[in-house]
Amino acid sequence: MVNINIVPPLIFIAFSAFPLLVNYFLKRKYKRLIEKLHETEDDYYHQFIFVSFINFDCRQHLIDKRECGEHCSYNYQQTLVRFMASAKSSICLCMYTFSMRDINVELIKAHKRGASVRIIADQIMLKTDVAKHNLTFLKNSGVPLKVQPNNQSMMHHKFCLIDKEDRDSAKMFFGSMNLTTQGLVSNFDNVVLTNNSTMIQRFSEEFEELWANF
Ligand SMILES: [Zn+2]
């Protein structure tokens, strides 16, 4: 005969263990699904660059390659350079205008190490000597690039996708800033760096649409 005193504890243990067992078997069966459900926005990183009052004295810091503090324009430039330098498989740069020498160096380096580098820019780059020289330099290095073909509208985007095909290393930046010295030291501007997959997917579609039609 069952000892009546141990029935309540047994019932309690059974009820306590049941959710744990269900959780264990569900986890085993739907491991990937559960991982996906847990992939919330908080799993992505966001880094912000704001060019503002404190950056308007940083022009010399870019020339001297020395930082005046955490938010120095030189630090911001190096953040963007490292971003480019980390590309393993591809860089898709869509930028109204750009003329940062260090960025160009990284674009050419990436192209030479076999990454797919593609650039889309605006016609404005054909109209100023510095920008035109920049485009010619990249073109002569074999980097595929396209320029917005008509004068009716501006190719005003400022974004860059890195390794967009690779789920683990894909990342991007976008914002108001052109990749120019002026953008780093003279304007009020912003750049957001992120590995958010939803944003990368949407910006990739936009890049491919423009690349196919320019
Ligand atoms: Zn500075």
PDB file of C-alpha atoms and ligand atoms in Angstrom:
ATOM      1  CA  MET A   1       0.000   0.000   0.000  1.00  0.00           C
ATOM      2  CA  VAL A   2       1.291   3.467  -0.933  1.00  0.00           C
ATOM      3  CA  ASN A   3       2.254   5.652   1.948  1.00  0.00           C
ATOM      4  CA  ILE A   4      -0.276   8.506   1.779  1.00  0.00           C
ATOM      5  CA  ASN A   5       2.296  10.972   3.191  1.00  0.00           C
ATOM      6  CA  ILE A   6       4.509  10.819   0.122  1.00  0.00           C
ATOM      7  CA  VAL A   7       1.723  11.387  -2.451  1.00  0.00           C
ATOM      8  CA  PRO A   8       1.609  15.210  -2.157  1.00  0.00           C
ATOM      9  CA  PRO A   9       5.407  15.597  -2.541  1.00  0.00           C
ATOM     10  CA  LEU A  10       5.331  13.214  -5.550  1.00  0.00           C
ATOM     11  CA  ILE A  11       2.553  15.234  -7.177  1.00  0.00           C
ATOM     12  CA  PHE A  12       4.488  18.418  -6.474  1.00  0.00           C
ATOM     13  CA  ILE A  13       7.687  17.010  -8.021  1.00  0.00           C
ATOM     14  CA  ALA A  14       5.776  15.725 -11.065  1.00  0.00           C
ATOM     15  CA  PHE A  15       4.182  19.130 -11.643  1.00  0.00           C
ATOM     16  CA  SER A  16       7.513  20.909 -11.158  1.00  0.00           C
ATOM     17  CA  ALA A  17       9.401  18.608 -13.493  1.00  0.00           C
ATOM     18  CA  PHE A  18       6.803  18.602 -16.269  1.00  0.00           C
ATOM     19  CA  PRO A  19       7.541  22.087 -17.705  1.00  0.00           C
ATOM     20  CA  LEU A  20      11.287  21.387 -17.510  1.00  0.00           C
ATOM     21  CA  LEU A  21      10.855  18.148 -19.436  1.00  0.00           C
ATOM     22  CA  VAL A  22       8.669  19.828 -22.064  1.00  0.00           C
ATOM     23  CA  ASN A  23      11.209  22.634 -22.381  1.00  0.00           C
ATOM     24  CA  TYR A  24      14.052  20.110 -22.754  1.00  0.00           C
ATOM     25  CA  PHE A  25      12.338  18.123 -25.513  1.00  0.00           C
ATOM     26  CA  LEU A  26      11.100  21.233 -27.336  1.00  0.00           C
ATOM     27  CA  LYS A  27      14.584  22.698 -27.246  1.00  0.00           C
ATOM     28  CA  ARG A  28      16.011  19.510 -28.695  1.00  0.00           C
ATOM     29  CA  LYS A  29      13.426  19.325 -31.428  1.00  0.00           C
ATOM     30  CA  TYR A  30      13.167  23.009 -32.320  1.00  0.00           C
ATOM     31  CA  LYS A  31      16.647  24.235 -31.397  1.00  0.00           C
ATOM     32  CA  ARG A  32      17.126  26.412 -34.508  1.00  0.00           C
ATOM     33  CA  LEU A  33      13.567  27.755 -34.333  1.00  0.00           C
ATOM     34  CA  ILE A  34      14.024  28.789 -30.705  1.00  0.00           C
ATOM     35  CA  GLU A  35      17.379  30.409 -31.526  1.00  0.00           C
ATOM     36  CA  LYS A  36      15.649  32.412 -34.221  1.00  0.00           C
ATOM     37  CA  LEU A  37      12.902  33.496 -31.847  1.00  0.00           C
ATOM     38  CA  HIS A  38      15.560  34.709 -29.431  1.00  0.00           C
ATOM     39  CA  GLU A  39      17.269  36.726 -32.141  1.00  0.00           C
ATOM     40  CA  THR A  40      15.770  39.998 -31.065  1.00  0.00           C
ATOM     41  CA  GLU A  41      16.912  43.458 -32.028  1.00  0.00           C
ATOM     42  CA  ASP A  42      19.054  43.468 -28.874  1.00  0.00           C
ATOM     43  CA  ASP A  43      21.384  40.911 -30.432  1.00  0.00           C
ATOM     44  CA  TYR A  44      22.503  43.466 -33.012  1.00  0.00           C
ATOM     45  CA  TYR A  45      25.033  46.171 -32.384  1.00  0.00           C
ATOM     46  CA  HIS A  46      24.631  49.808 -33.270  1.00  0.00           C
ATOM     47  CA  GLN A  47      27.424  52.316 -33.199  1.00  0.00           C
ATOM     48  CA  PHE A  48      26.728  56.008 -33.707  1.00  0.00           C
ATOM     49  CA  ILE A  49      28.894  58.724 -35.181  1.00  0.00           C
ATOM     50  CA  PHE A  50      27.684  62.291 -34.716  1.00  0.00           C
ATOM     51  CA  VAL A  51      29.756  65.059 -36.224  1.00  0.00           C
ATOM     52  CA  SER A  52      29.007  68.194 -34.234  1.00  0.00           C
ATOM     53  CA  PHE A  53      30.498  71.259 -32.537  1.00  0.00           C
ATOM     54  CA  ILE A  54      33.434  69.377 -30.995  1.00  0.00           C
ATOM     55  CA  ASN A  55      34.575  68.144 -34.401  1.00  0.00           C
ATOM     56  CA  PHE A  56      34.946  71.539 -36.011  1.00  0.00           C
ATOM     57  CA  ASP A  57      38.523  71.842 -34.667  1.00  0.00           C
ATOM     58  CA  CYS A  58      39.553  68.360 -35.786  1.00  0.00           C
ATOM     59  CA  ARG A  59      40.813  69.093 -39.295  1.00  0.00           C
ATOM     60  CA  GLN A  60      44.420  69.194 -38.111  1.00  0.00           C
ATOM     61  CA  HIS A  61      43.940  65.939 -36.171  1.00  0.00           C
ATOM     62  CA  LEU A  62      43.159  64.204 -39.459  1.00  0.00           C
ATOM     63  CA  ILE A  63      46.367  65.587 -40.961  1.00  0.00           C
ATOM     64  CA  ASP A  64      48.485  64.767 -37.888  1.00  0.00           C
ATOM     65  CA  LYS A  65      46.752  61.382 -37.426  1.00  0.00           C
ATOM     66  CA  ARG A  66      46.193  62.004 -33.723  1.00  0.00           C
ATOM     67  CA  GLU A  67      43.001  61.981 -31.724  1.00  0.00           C
ATOM     68  CA  CYS A  68      41.849  64.750 -29.386  1.00  0.00           C
ATOM     69  CA  GLY A  69      39.401  62.447 -27.585  1.00  0.00           C
ATOM     70  CA  GLU A  70      36.883  59.684 -27.993  1.00  0.00           C
ATOM     71  CA  HIS A  71      34.731  61.719 -30.383  1.00  0.00           C
ATOM     72  CA  CYS A  72      37.585  63.084 -32.485  1.00  0.00           C
ATOM     73  CA  SER A  73      37.036  63.113 -36.254  1.00  0.00           C
ATOM     74  CA  TYR A  74      40.242  61.124 -36.614  1.00  0.00           C
ATOM     75  CA  ASN A  75      38.716  58.364 -34.468  1.00  0.00           C
ATOM     76  CA  TYR A  76      35.565  58.446 -36.576  1.00  0.00           C
ATOM     77  CA  GLN A  77      37.603  58.182 -39.759  1.00  0.00           C
ATOM     78  CA  GLN A  78      39.573  55.239 -38.387  1.00  0.00           C
ATOM     79  CA  THR A  79      36.329  53.506 -37.362  1.00  0.00           C
ATOM     80  CA  LEU A  80      35.108  53.721 -40.966  1.00  0.00           C
ATOM     81  CA  VAL A  81      38.489  52.631 -42.342  1.00  0.00           C
ATOM     82  CA  ARG A  82      38.543  49.570 -40.044  1.00  0.00           C
ATOM     83  CA  PHE A  83      34.999  48.772 -41.141  1.00  0.00           C
ATOM     84  CA  MET A  84      36.141  48.684 -44.787  1.00  0.00           C
ATOM     85  CA  ALA A  85      39.322  46.813 -43.915  1.00  0.00           C
ATOM     86  CA  SER A  86      37.315  44.022 -42.276  1.00  0.00           C
ATOM     87  CA  ALA A  87      35.594  43.070 -45.561  1.00  0.00           C
ATOM     88  CA  LYS A  88      36.214  39.458 -46.492  1.00  0.00           C
ATOM     89  CA  SER A  89      33.877  38.821 -49.417  1.00  0.00           C
ATOM     90  CA  SER A  90      32.304  42.093 -50.571  1.00  0.00           C
ATOM     91  CA  ILE A  91      31.890  45.843 -50.273  1.00  0.00           C
ATOM     92  CA  CYS A  92      28.896  47.641 -51.817  1.00  0.00           C
ATOM     93  CA  LEU A  93      29.412  51.370 -51.458  1.00  0.00           C
ATOM     94  CA  CYS A  94      26.575  53.692 -52.450  1.00  0.00           C
ATOM     95  CA  MET A  95      27.738  57.246 -51.782  1.00  0.00           C
ATOM     96  CA  TYR A  96      26.751  60.620 -53.207  1.00  0.00           C
ATOM     97  CA  THR A  97      30.374  61.743 -53.110  1.00  0.00           C
ATOM     98  CA  PHE A  98      33.528  60.557 -51.394  1.00  0.00           C
ATOM     99  CA  SER A  99      37.149  61.557 -51.326  1.00  0.00           C
ATOM    100  CA  MET A 100      38.777  60.124 -48.196  1.00  0.00           C
ATOM    101  CA  ARG A 101      42.139  58.798 -49.248  1.00  0.00           C
ATOM    102  CA  ASP A 102      42.281  56.157 -46.491  1.00  0.00           C
ATOM    103  CA  ILE A 103      38.882  54.799 -47.557  1.00  0.00           C
ATOM    104  CA  ASN A 104      40.027  54.583 -51.185  1.00  0.00           C
ATOM    105  CA  VAL A 105      43.099  52.666 -50.104  1.00  0.00           C
ATOM    106  CA  GLU A 106      40.896  50.129 -48.297  1.00  0.00           C
ATOM    107  CA  LEU A 107      38.558  49.800 -51.294  1.00  0.00           C
ATOM    108  CA  ILE A 108      41.495  49.020 -53.573  1.00  0.00           C
ATOM    109  CA  LYS A 109      43.075  46.661 -51.029  1.00  0.00           C
ATOM    110  CA  ALA A 110      39.785  44.750 -50.725  1.00  0.00           C
ATOM    111  CA  HIS A 111      39.494  44.549 -54.521  1.00  0.00           C
ATOM    112  CA  LYS A 112      43.067  43.247 -54.775  1.00  0.00           C
ATOM    113  CA  ARG A 113      42.547  40.573 -52.131  1.00  0.00           C
ATOM    114  CA  GLY A 114      39.643  39.210 -54.174  1.00  0.00           C
ATOM    115  CA  ALA A 115      36.608  40.728 -52.476  1.00  0.00           C
ATOM    116  CA  SER A 116      33.793  41.885 -54.760  1.00  0.00           C
ATOM    117  CA  VAL A 117      33.930  45.677 -54.548  1.00  0.00           C
ATOM    118  CA  ARG A 118      31.204  47.702 -56.283  1.00  0.00           C
ATOM    119  CA  ILE A 119      30.665  51.430 -56.038  1.00  0.00           C
ATOM    120  CA  ILE A 120      27.733  53.637 -57.006  1.00  0.00           C
ATOM    121  CA  ALA A 121      28.169  57.408 -56.930  1.00  0.00           C
ATOM    122  CA  ASP A 122      26.452  60.540 -58.154  1.00  0.00           C
ATOM    123  CA  GLN A 123      27.298  62.622 -61.215  1.00  0.00           C
ATOM    124  CA  ILE A 124      28.582  65.321 -58.872  1.00  0.00           C
ATOM    125  CA  MET A 125      31.763  63.256 -58.668  1.00  0.00           C
ATOM    126  CA  LEU A 126      32.448  63.978 -62.338  1.00  0.00           C
ATOM    127  CA  LYS A 127      32.176  67.721 -61.776  1.00  0.00           C
ATOM    128  CA  THR A 128      34.822  68.489 -59.161  1.00  0.00           C
ATOM    129  CA  ASP A 129      38.524  67.872 -59.669  1.00  0.00           C
ATOM    130  CA  VAL A 130      39.126  66.066 -56.360  1.00  0.00           C
ATOM    131  CA  ALA A 131      36.150  63.731 -56.766  1.00  0.00           C
ATOM    132  CA  LYS A 132      36.856  63.105 -60.446  1.00  0.00           C
ATOM    133  CA  HIS A 133      40.473  62.259 -59.647  1.00  0.00           C
ATOM    134  CA  ASN A 134      39.166  59.921 -56.956  1.00  0.00           C
ATOM    135  CA  LEU A 135      36.884  58.074 -59.364  1.00  0.00           C
ATOM    136  CA  THR A 136      39.599  57.800 -62.014  1.00  0.00           C
ATOM    137  CA  PHE A 137      42.029  56.426 -59.425  1.00  0.00           C
ATOM    138  CA  LEU A 138      39.549  53.699 -58.432  1.00  0.00           C
ATOM    139  CA  LYS A 139      38.605  52.935 -62.027  1.00  0.00           C
ATOM    140  CA  ASN A 140      42.262  52.593 -63.043  1.00  0.00           C
ATOM    141  CA  SER A 141      42.725  50.187 -60.133  1.00  0.00           C
ATOM    142  CA  GLY A 142      40.013  47.979 -61.655  1.00  0.00           C
ATOM    143  CA  VAL A 143      37.280  48.637 -59.083  1.00  0.00           C
ATOM    144  CA  PRO A 144      33.825  48.322 -60.732  1.00  0.00           C
ATOM    145  CA  LEU A 145      31.889  51.547 -60.322  1.00  0.00           C
ATOM    146  CA  LYS A 146      28.793  53.172 -61.718  1.00  0.00           C
ATOM    147  CA  VAL A 147      27.645  56.777 -61.726  1.00  0.00           C
ATOM    148  CA  GLN A 148      24.024  57.934 -61.702  1.00  0.00           C
ATOM    149  CA  PRO A 149      23.455  58.375 -65.460  1.00  0.00           C
ATOM    150  CA  ASN A 150      21.056  61.305 -65.684  1.00  0.00           C
ATOM    151  CA  ASN A 151      20.776  64.848 -64.409  1.00  0.00           C
ATOM    152  CA  GLN A 152      17.132  64.620 -63.447  1.00  0.00           C
ATOM    153  CA  SER A 153      17.786  63.370 -59.939  1.00  0.00           C
ATOM    154  CA  MET A 154      20.615  62.962 -57.472  1.00  0.00           C
ATOM    155  CA  MET A 155      21.984  59.636 -56.314  1.00  0.00           C
ATOM    156  CA  HIS A 156      21.875  60.962 -52.777  1.00  0.00           C
ATOM    157  CA  HIS A 157      22.310  57.755 -50.765  1.00  0.00           C
ATOM    158  CA  LYS A 158      25.106  57.323 -48.235  1.00  0.00           C
ATOM    159  CA  PHE A 159      25.446  53.715 -47.238  1.00  0.00           C
ATOM    160  CA  CYS A 160      27.899  50.867 -47.386  1.00  0.00           C
ATOM    161  CA  LEU A 161      27.361  47.107 -47.064  1.00  0.00           C
ATOM    162  CA  ILE A 162      30.153  44.780 -45.980  1.00  0.00           C
ATOM    163  CA  ASP A 163      30.029  40.995 -46.604  1.00  0.00           C
ATOM    164  CA  LYS A 164      26.266  41.190 -47.162  1.00  0.00           C
ATOM    165  CA  GLU A 165      26.123  37.562 -48.308  1.00  0.00           C
ATOM    166  CA  ASP A 166      27.661  36.221 -45.103  1.00  0.00           C
ATOM    167  CA  ARG A 167      25.176  35.908 -42.236  1.00  0.00           C
ATOM    168  CA  ASP A 168      27.920  35.950 -39.568  1.00  0.00           C
ATOM    169  CA  SER A 169      30.017  38.868 -40.706  1.00  0.00           C
ATOM    170  CA  ALA A 170      27.514  41.053 -42.641  1.00  0.00           C
ATOM    171  CA  LYS A 171      27.339  44.649 -41.504  1.00  0.00           C
ATOM    172  CA  MET A 172      26.634  48.098 -42.852  1.00  0.00           C
ATOM    173  CA  PHE A 173      26.725  51.791 -42.184  1.00  0.00           C
ATOM    174  CA  PHE A 174      24.417  54.536 -43.371  1.00  0.00           C
ATOM    175  CA  GLY A 175      23.601  58.108 -42.478  1.00  0.00           C
ATOM    176  CA  SER A 176      23.801  61.679 -43.702  1.00  0.00           C
ATOM    177  CA  MET A 177      27.567  61.927 -44.053  1.00  0.00           C
ATOM    178  CA  ASN A 178      29.476  61.682 -47.297  1.00  0.00           C
ATOM    179  CA  LEU A 179      32.895  60.076 -46.979  1.00  0.00           C
ATOM    180  CA  THR A 180      34.724  63.383 -47.222  1.00  0.00           C
ATOM    181  CA  THR A 181      36.906  65.449 -44.910  1.00  0.00           C
ATOM    182  CA  GLN A 182      34.188  68.100 -44.936  1.00  0.00           C
ATOM    183  CA  GLY A 183      31.731  65.521 -43.622  1.00  0.00           C
ATOM    184  CA  LEU A 184      34.064  64.718 -40.735  1.00  0.00           C
ATOM    185  CA  VAL A 185      34.982  68.224 -39.627  1.00  0.00           C
ATOM    186  CA  SER A 186      32.664  70.867 -41.099  1.00  0.00           C
ATOM    187  CA  ASN A 187      29.074  69.613 -41.195  1.00  0.00           C
ATOM    188  CA  PHE A 188      26.530  68.419 -38.683  1.00  0.00           C
ATOM    189  CA  ASP A 189      26.288  64.802 -39.792  1.00  0.00           C
ATOM    190  CA  ASN A 190      25.582  61.283 -38.609  1.00  0.00           C
ATOM    191  CA  VAL A 191      26.543  57.715 -39.414  1.00  0.00           C
ATOM    192  CA  VAL A 192      25.061  54.549 -37.913  1.00  0.00           C
ATOM    193  CA  LEU A 193      27.038  51.314 -38.050  1.00  0.00           C
ATOM    194  CA  THR A 194      25.105  48.101 -37.501  1.00  0.00           C
ATOM    195  CA  ASN A 195      24.872  44.394 -38.264  1.00  0.00           C
ATOM    196  CA  ASN A 196      21.067  44.372 -38.210  1.00  0.00           C
ATOM    197  CA  SER A 197      20.094  41.714 -40.771  1.00  0.00           C
ATOM    198  CA  THR A 198      16.721  43.254 -41.664  1.00  0.00           C
ATOM    199  CA  MET A 199      18.367  46.533 -42.555  1.00  0.00           C
ATOM    200  CA  ILE A 200      21.187  44.825 -44.436  1.00  0.00           C
ATOM    201  CA  GLN A 201      18.645  42.854 -46.470  1.00  0.00           C
ATOM    202  CA  ARG A 202      16.625  45.946 -47.421  1.00  0.00           C
ATOM    203  CA  PHE A 203      19.651  48.079 -48.289  1.00  0.00           C
ATOM    204  CA  SER A 204      21.086  45.167 -50.331  1.00  0.00           C
ATOM    205  CA  GLU A 205      17.922  45.037 -52.411  1.00  0.00           C
ATOM    206  CA  GLU A 206      18.190  48.764 -53.016  1.00  0.00           C
ATOM    207  CA  PHE A 207      21.842  48.505 -54.015  1.00  0.00           C
ATOM    208  CA  GLU A 208      21.159  45.682 -56.482  1.00  0.00           C
ATOM    209  CA  GLU A 209      18.231  47.621 -57.966  1.00  0.00           C
ATOM    210  CA  LEU A 210      20.421  50.655 -58.589  1.00  0.00           C
ATOM    211  CA  TRP A 211      23.354  48.579 -59.825  1.00  0.00           C
ATOM    212  CA  ALA A 212      21.108  46.811 -62.354  1.00  0.00           C
ATOM    213  CA  ASN A 213      19.615  50.058 -63.654  1.00  0.00           C
ATOM    214  CA  PHE A 214      22.562  52.479 -63.727  1.00  0.00           C
TER     215      PHE A 214
HETATM  216 ZN    ZN B   1      39.910  65.858 -32.913  1.00  0.00          ZN
END
